[in-house]
Short mmCIF file of C-alpha atoms in Angstrom, two decimals:
data_model
loop_
_atom_site.label_atom_id
_atom_site.label_comp_id
_atom_site.label_asym_id
_atom_site.label_seq_id
_atom_site.Cartn_x
_atom_site.Cartn_y
_atom_site.Cartn_z
CA UNK H 1 99.98 306.03 -63.90
CA UNK H 2 102.58 305.85 -61.13
CA UNK H 3 105.95 304.18 -61.06
CA UNK H 4 109.22 304.38 -62.93
CA UNK H 5 109.81 305.76 -66.38
CA UNK H 6 108.68 303.16 -68.86
CA UNK H 7 111.51 301.89 -71.00
CA UNK H 8 111.07 301.01 -74.64
CA UNK H 9 111.07 297.27 -75.22
CA UNK H 10 109.76 296.40 -71.79
CA UNK H 11 106.30 294.99 -71.40
CA UNK H 12 104.30 298.06 -70.56
CA UNK H 13 101.16 296.86 -72.16
CA UNK H 14 101.15 293.26 -73.21
CA UNK H 15 99.36 291.63 -76.05
CA UNK H 16 96.31 291.13 -73.86
CA UNK H 17 96.06 294.79 -73.04
CA UNK H 18 93.13 295.51 -75.26
CA UNK H 19 91.78 292.00 -75.46
CA UNK H 20 88.69 290.83 -73.72
CA UNK H 21 86.78 292.58 -71.00
CA UNK H 22 83.94 295.01 -71.33
CA UNK H 23 84.41 298.44 -72.82
CA UNK H 24 85.13 300.99 -70.13
CA UNK H 25 83.51 304.36 -70.04
CA UNK H 26 85.60 306.60 -67.74
CA UNK H 27 87.42 309.57 -69.23
CA UNK H 28 91.03 308.93 -70.21
CA UNK H 29 93.65 309.94 -67.70
CA UNK H 30 96.52 309.66 -70.15
CA UNK H 31 98.33 307.26 -72.43
CA UNK H 32 100.66 304.32 -71.96
CA UNK H 33 103.43 303.19 -74.23
CA UNK H 34 102.63 299.99 -76.10
CA UNK H 35 105.61 299.57 -78.39
CA UNK H 36 107.51 301.08 -81.27
CA UNK H 37 108.73 300.20 -84.73
CA UNK H 38 111.66 301.54 -86.69
CA UNK H 39 110.79 303.48 -89.81
CA UNK H 40 113.65 303.14 -92.23
CA UNK H 41 115.10 305.89 -94.40
CA UNK H 42 115.01 305.86 -98.18
CA UNK H 43 118.77 305.32 -98.21
CA UNK H 44 119.48 303.09 -95.20
CA UNK H 45 123.25 303.02 -95.68
CA UNK H 46 123.71 306.68 -96.50
CA UNK H 47 121.26 308.59 -94.35
CA UNK H 48 122.07 309.74 -90.83
CA UNK H 49 119.48 309.60 -88.08
CA UNK H 50 116.54 307.61 -86.82
CA UNK H 51 112.75 307.55 -87.04
CA UNK H 52 110.22 305.43 -85.22
CA UNK H 53 106.52 304.90 -85.00
CA UNK H 54 105.22 304.75 -81.44
CA UNK H 55 102.02 303.06 -80.33
CA UNK H 56 99.99 304.61 -77.53
CA UNK H 57 97.12 303.19 -75.49
CA UNK H 58 94.56 305.41 -73.81
CA UNK H 59 94.42 304.61 -70.11
CA UNK H 60 92.28 305.63 -67.16
CA UNK H 61 93.56 307.80 -64.35
CA UNK H 62 94.56 304.62 -62.56
CA UNK H 63 96.46 303.32 -65.59
CA UNK H 64 93.97 300.76 -66.82
CA UNK H 65 93.61 300.36 -70.61
CA UNK H 66 90.65 302.28 -71.94
CA UNK H 67 88.89 301.05 -75.06
CA UNK H 68 87.79 304.44 -76.30
CA UNK H 69 87.58 305.21 -80.00
CA UNK H 70 87.50 308.62 -81.62
CA UNK H 71 90.12 310.50 -79.61
CA UNK H 72 92.09 312.76 -81.97
CA UNK H 73 95.74 313.18 -81.04
CA UNK H 74 97.05 316.73 -81.51
CA UNK H 75 100.52 318.18 -81.18
CA UNK H 76 102.19 321.54 -80.66
CA UNK H 77 105.79 321.41 -81.82
CA UNK H 78 109.14 323.02 -81.18
CA UNK H 79 112.62 321.84 -82.16
CA UNK H 80 116.21 322.89 -82.70
CA UNK H 81 118.65 321.30 -85.07
CA UNK H 82 122.41 321.55 -85.41
CA UNK H 83 124.92 320.02 -87.80
CA UNK H 84 127.85 318.51 -85.95
CA UNK H 85 130.34 319.49 -88.65
CA UNK H 86 129.28 323.10 -88.56
CA UNK H 87 127.91 324.41 -85.26
CA UNK H 88 126.91 327.63 -86.98
CA UNK H 89 124.55 325.58 -89.12
CA UNK H 90 121.89 325.34 -86.44
CA UNK H 91 118.62 326.89 -85.61
CA UNK H 92 114.99 326.61 -84.70
CA UNK H 93 112.86 324.41 -86.90
CA UNK H 94 110.01 326.44 -88.45
CA UNK H 95 106.89 324.53 -87.44
CA UNK H 96 103.32 325.70 -87.88
CA UNK H 97 102.39 327.42 -84.63
CA UNK H 98 99.58 326.02 -82.53
CA UNK H 99 97.83 322.67 -82.31
CA UNK H 100 97.60 320.32 -85.28
CA UNK H 101 96.55 316.68 -85.80
CA UNK H 102 99.31 314.15 -85.26
CA UNK H 103 97.88 311.81 -87.93
CA UNK H 104 97.23 310.70 -90.49
CA UNK H 105 100.35 309.94 -92.30
CA UNK H 106 101.35 307.17 -94.70
CA UNK H 107 103.43 305.63 -91.92
CA UNK H 108 100.53 305.37 -89.47
CA UNK H 109 98.20 304.06 -92.18
CA UNK H 110 96.20 307.26 -92.19
CA UNK H 111 95.04 306.93 -88.59
CA UNK H 112 93.68 310.22 -87.27
CA UNK H 113 92.06 309.05 -84.02
CA UNK H 114 92.16 306.19 -81.56
CA UNK H 115 90.75 302.90 -82.79
CA UNK H 116 88.16 300.81 -80.97
CA UNK H 117 90.86 299.48 -78.65
CA UNK H 118 91.85 303.01 -77.67
CA UNK H 119 95.15 302.81 -79.50
CA UNK H 120 96.93 305.34 -81.68
CA UNK H 121 100.17 305.20 -83.63
CA UNK H 122 102.25 308.34 -83.92
CA UNK H 123 104.46 307.84 -86.95
CA UNK H 124 106.92 308.90 -88.04
CA UNK H 125 108.82 310.56 -85.21
CA UNK H 126 112.44 311.53 -85.78
CA UNK H 127 114.85 312.92 -88.31
CA UNK H 128 116.95 311.78 -91.24
CA UNK H 129 119.59 313.94 -92.91
CA UNK H 130 122.68 313.59 -95.08
CA UNK H 131 125.17 314.62 -92.42
CA UNK H 132 125.86 314.22 -88.72
CA UNK H 133 123.49 316.18 -86.51
CA UNK H 134 121.80 316.66 -83.17
CA UNK H 135 118.07 317.27 -83.12
CA UNK H 136 116.10 318.12 -80.02
CA UNK H 137 112.37 318.58 -80.29
CA UNK H 138 109.39 318.88 -77.99
CA UNK H 139 105.94 317.64 -78.86
CA UNK H 140 103.22 318.89 -76.58
CA UNK H 141 100.49 316.27 -76.84
CA UNK H 142 96.78 316.15 -76.16
CA UNK H 143 93.86 313.96 -77.11
CA UNK H 144 90.55 315.56 -78.03
CA UNK H 145 87.54 313.34 -77.41
CA UNK H 146 84.43 312.94 -79.53
CA UNK H 147 82.57 315.32 -77.23
CA UNK H 148 85.35 317.89 -77.35
CA UNK H 149 86.89 317.00 -74.00
CA UNK H 150 90.63 317.59 -73.95
CA UNK H 151 93.03 315.19 -72.25
CA UNK H 152 96.45 316.73 -71.68
CA UNK H 153 99.19 314.21 -72.36
CA UNK H 154 102.22 316.24 -71.34
CA UNK H 155 105.23 317.11 -73.44
CA UNK H 156 107.32 314.54 -75.22
CA UNK H 157 110.99 315.39 -75.64
CA UNK H 158 112.56 313.76 -78.69
CA UNK H 159 116.34 313.74 -79.14
CA UNK H 160 117.88 312.32 -82.29
CA UNK H 161 121.63 312.16 -82.75
CA UNK H 162 123.74 310.69 -85.50
CA UNK H 163 127.51 310.61 -86.00
CA UNK H 164 127.84 308.34 -88.99
CA UNK H 165 126.03 307.16 -92.10
CA UNK H 166 123.46 304.46 -91.56
CA UNK H 167 123.30 305.08 -87.83
CA UNK H 168 121.21 307.07 -85.42
CA UNK H 169 119.86 307.13 -81.89
CA UNK H 170 116.47 308.37 -80.79
CA UNK H 171 115.41 308.98 -77.20
CA UNK H 172 111.80 309.88 -76.46
CA UNK H 173 110.75 310.92 -72.96
CA UNK H 174 107.38 312.03 -71.65
CA UNK H 175 107.70 312.60 -67.93
CA UNK H 176 104.02 313.25 -67.34
CA UNK H 177 103.04 309.96 -68.97
CA UNK H 178 106.11 308.24 -67.52
CA UNK H 179 107.26 307.03 -70.91
CA UNK H 180 110.82 306.55 -72.05
CA UNK H 181 111.75 304.99 -75.39
CA UNK H 182 115.25 304.43 -76.70
CA UNK H 183 115.93 303.23 -80.23
CA UNK H 184 119.02 303.01 -82.36
CA UNK H 185 120.21 301.53 -85.63
CA UNK Q 9 95.95 328.35 -131.32
CA UNK Q 10 94.63 331.80 -130.54
CA UNK Q 11 92.76 330.46 -127.54
CA UNK Q 12 95.92 328.80 -126.31
CA UNK Q 13 97.87 332.05 -126.56
CA UNK Q 14 95.18 334.00 -124.74
CA UNK Q 15 95.09 331.38 -122.01
CA UNK Q 16 98.86 331.54 -121.67
CA UNK Q 17 98.74 335.32 -121.43
CA UNK Q 18 96.13 335.12 -118.70
CA UNK Q 19 98.23 332.60 -116.80
CA UNK Q 20 101.36 334.75 -117.08
CA UNK Q 21 99.58 337.95 -116.07
CA UNK Q 22 97.82 336.31 -113.16
CA UNK Q 23 100.96 334.62 -111.94
CA UNK Q 24 102.87 337.90 -112.24
CA UNK Q 25 100.28 339.63 -110.11
CA UNK Q 26 100.48 336.92 -107.49
CA UNK Q 27 104.27 336.95 -107.45
CA UNK Q 28 104.56 340.72 -107.22
CA UNK Q 29 102.07 340.81 -104.40
CA UNK Q 30 104.73 339.10 -102.31
CA UNK Q 31 106.16 342.52 -101.63
CA UNK Q 32 102.98 343.53 -99.86
CA UNK Q 33 102.67 343.02 -96.15
CA UNK Q 34 99.60 341.15 -95.02
CA UNK Q 35 98.28 341.81 -91.55
CA UNK Q 36 96.72 338.39 -91.25
CA UNK Q 37 99.05 336.41 -93.52
CA UNK Q 38 96.18 334.12 -94.46
CA UNK Q 39 98.41 332.30 -96.94
CA UNK Q 40 101.09 331.61 -94.30
CA UNK Q 41 103.60 333.34 -96.54
CA UNK Q 42 106.18 333.84 -93.78
CA UNK Q 43 106.00 330.23 -92.72
CA UNK Q 44 106.18 329.02 -96.31
CA UNK Q 45 109.11 331.33 -96.96
CA UNK Q 46 110.98 329.85 -94.01
CA UNK Q 47 110.35 326.37 -95.41
CA UNK Q 48 111.61 327.36 -98.86
CA UNK Q 49 114.74 328.82 -97.28
CA UNK Q 50 115.39 325.54 -95.44
CA UNK Q 51 117.57 322.72 -96.74
CA UNK Q 52 115.13 320.56 -98.77
CA UNK Q 53 116.75 317.37 -97.46
CA UNK Q 54 116.21 318.53 -93.90
CA UNK Q 55 112.62 319.50 -94.65
CA UNK Q 56 111.81 316.13 -96.19
CA UNK Q 57 113.73 314.26 -93.48
CA UNK Q 58 111.97 315.86 -90.53
CA UNK Q 59 108.99 313.77 -89.55
CA UNK Q 60 107.00 316.65 -88.11
CA UNK Q 61 107.81 319.18 -90.82
CA UNK Q 62 107.26 317.06 -93.89
CA UNK Q 63 103.66 316.27 -92.97
CA UNK Q 64 102.95 319.99 -92.54
CA UNK Q 65 104.04 320.47 -96.14
CA UNK Q 66 102.36 317.50 -97.79
CA UNK Q 67 99.06 318.20 -96.02
CA UNK Q 68 98.93 321.64 -97.66
CA UNK Q 69 99.12 320.70 -101.32
CA UNK Q 70 98.29 323.69 -103.50
CA UNK Q 71 98.38 326.14 -100.58
CA UNK Q 72 102.18 325.92 -100.66
CA UNK Q 73 102.21 327.65 -104.05
CA UNK Q 74 100.02 330.45 -102.67
CA UNK Q 75 102.41 330.91 -99.75
CA UNK Q 76 105.37 331.05 -102.13
CA UNK Q 77 103.70 333.56 -104.43
CA UNK Q 78 102.88 335.81 -101.49
CA UNK Q 79 106.16 335.21 -99.68
CA UNK Q 80 108.64 336.21 -102.37
CA UNK Q 81 109.16 338.94 -104.91
CA UNK Q 82 109.61 337.89 -108.54
CA UNK Q 83 113.40 338.50 -108.54
CA UNK Q 84 113.71 336.47 -105.34
CA UNK Q 85 111.75 333.55 -106.65
CA UNK Q 86 113.75 333.44 -109.88
CA UNK Q 87 117.15 333.18 -108.16
CA UNK Q 88 118.58 329.85 -109.38
CA UNK Q 89 119.45 328.44 -105.94
CA UNK Q 90 116.08 329.34 -104.53
CA UNK Q 91 114.28 328.11 -107.61
CA UNK Q 92 115.53 324.59 -106.98
CA UNK Q 93 114.30 324.76 -103.40
CA UNK Q 94 110.93 326.00 -104.65
CA UNK Q 95 110.70 323.03 -106.98
CA UNK Q 96 111.65 320.67 -104.15
CA UNK Q 97 108.97 321.95 -101.79
CA UNK Q 98 106.30 321.93 -104.51
CA UNK Q 99 107.14 318.27 -105.14
CA UNK Q 100 106.92 317.55 -101.41
CA UNK Q 101 103.57 319.34 -101.24
CA UNK Q 102 102.13 316.78 -103.66
CA UNK Q 103 104.14 313.76 -102.52
CA UNK Q 104 101.22 312.37 -100.49
CA UNK Q 105 98.03 313.50 -102.23
CA UNK Q 106 95.84 311.26 -100.09
CA UNK Q 107 96.84 313.29 -97.02
CA UNK Q 108 96.13 316.80 -98.29
CA UNK Q 109 93.83 318.26 -95.64
CA UNK Q 110 91.54 320.40 -97.76
CA UNK Q 111 89.81 319.06 -100.85
CA UNK Q 112 90.41 322.20 -102.83
CA UNK Q 113 94.17 322.04 -102.15
CA UNK Q 114 94.42 318.66 -103.87
CA UNK Q 115 93.91 320.43 -107.19
CA UNK Q 116 97.32 321.91 -108.19
CA UNK Q 117 95.71 324.90 -109.93
CA UNK Q 118 97.93 327.57 -108.39
CA UNK Q 119 100.98 325.31 -108.39
CA UNK Q 120 100.82 324.68 -112.13
CA UNK Q 121 100.23 328.37 -112.74
CA UNK Q 122 103.30 329.21 -110.68
CA UNK Q 123 105.37 326.60 -112.50
CA UNK Q 124 104.24 327.97 -115.88
CA UNK Q 125 105.29 331.43 -114.77
CA UNK Q 126 108.69 330.19 -113.62
CA UNK Q 127 109.25 328.20 -116.79
CA UNK Q 128 108.52 331.19 -119.01
CA UNK Q 129 111.06 333.30 -117.15
CA UNK Q 130 113.92 330.87 -117.64
CA UNK Q 131 116.32 330.79 -120.57
CA UNK Q 132 118.47 327.90 -119.33
CA UNK Q 133 117.09 324.75 -120.99
CA UNK Q 134 118.21 322.56 -118.08
CA UNK Q 135 116.30 324.69 -115.59
CA UNK Q 136 113.25 324.73 -117.83
CA UNK Q 137 113.43 320.97 -118.06
CA UNK Q 138 113.54 320.63 -114.25
CA UNK Q 139 110.48 322.85 -113.98
CA UNK Q 140 108.60 320.84 -116.60
CA UNK Q 141 109.53 317.58 -114.86
CA UNK Q 142 108.24 318.99 -111.57
CA UNK Q 143 104.98 319.97 -113.22
CA UNK Q 144 104.66 316.52 -114.79
CA UNK Q 145 105.25 314.85 -111.41
CA UNK Q 146 102.70 317.05 -109.65
CA UNK Q 147 100.03 316.50 -112.29
CA UNK Q 148 100.63 312.76 -112.06
CA UNK Q 149 100.41 312.83 -108.27
CA UNK Q 150 97.27 314.93 -108.24
CA UNK Q 151 95.50 312.29 -110.30
CA UNK Q 152 96.04 309.80 -107.47
CA UNK Q 153 93.50 311.62 -105.35
CA UNK Q 154 90.08 311.95 -106.98
CA UNK Q 155 89.11 315.55 -107.51
CA UNK Q 156 86.02 316.22 -105.43
CA UNK Q 157 84.98 319.61 -106.68
#
């Protein structure tokens, strides 16, 4: 799990990541970034902002892919939002306090836990709105194993900015997991 | 016809009781009335556009109506501007019926009761029509997820 921040688009975990080999049994040490997909708005030309779906791979403490099914991803959320045209139109986003399942959602095909390859898609992540804005959120992440063991996955900071219709930038950083994703449209 | 009228009276009385109870403080807030109130007071477009917030709403289904009934007084809930936000969040609550967390919340029993109450307290035909369209949408959505009770 050492090394530089992992940039979106770079080959963090290639197509052979979960292929072949025998299932491994050690406890997960964290997650690695596999890739991301853009999740389009209902009005692509009119909406401001950006959303993505991000694919994670459970890994061992040494960073090796771990084929472990049944780990439920949970999140504890906080965010602030501000409209660029009206700085007074800003505030804390009222999330449910505490830990809640990340999935399932329609955008992650109803996935609530890691599949047999140890992968999980968190989707959607981001914000769309009808005017220019800055959105900064934190997503404390953990994975809860089938036996109840909790793997702390650090805190993901998500920043979404948009200045014009049809455009948006999203930056996702998790320092503990050494993940950095940048996406724009 | 008599049975229909009696049923309507029961619905109105029950919904009135629920709505008026919003003035009461709950130590435990088991219906998350404060949280639901904060969602209703948010811009509906923001609520639906926020990836983390929208799933909190559509996983709750019918519980949103309980939170609204406990979170607002009757005069508050009937304010025209707020009424439209109430309709928007009730729609969002049933936008993804397959993802409602609790089986019982997939049945819009309280939601339809609340909508009936709201509709009967409106004189503006346009507003009444919006309420009826919301109810129609929610009933249609709720049929997408098999009732398991």
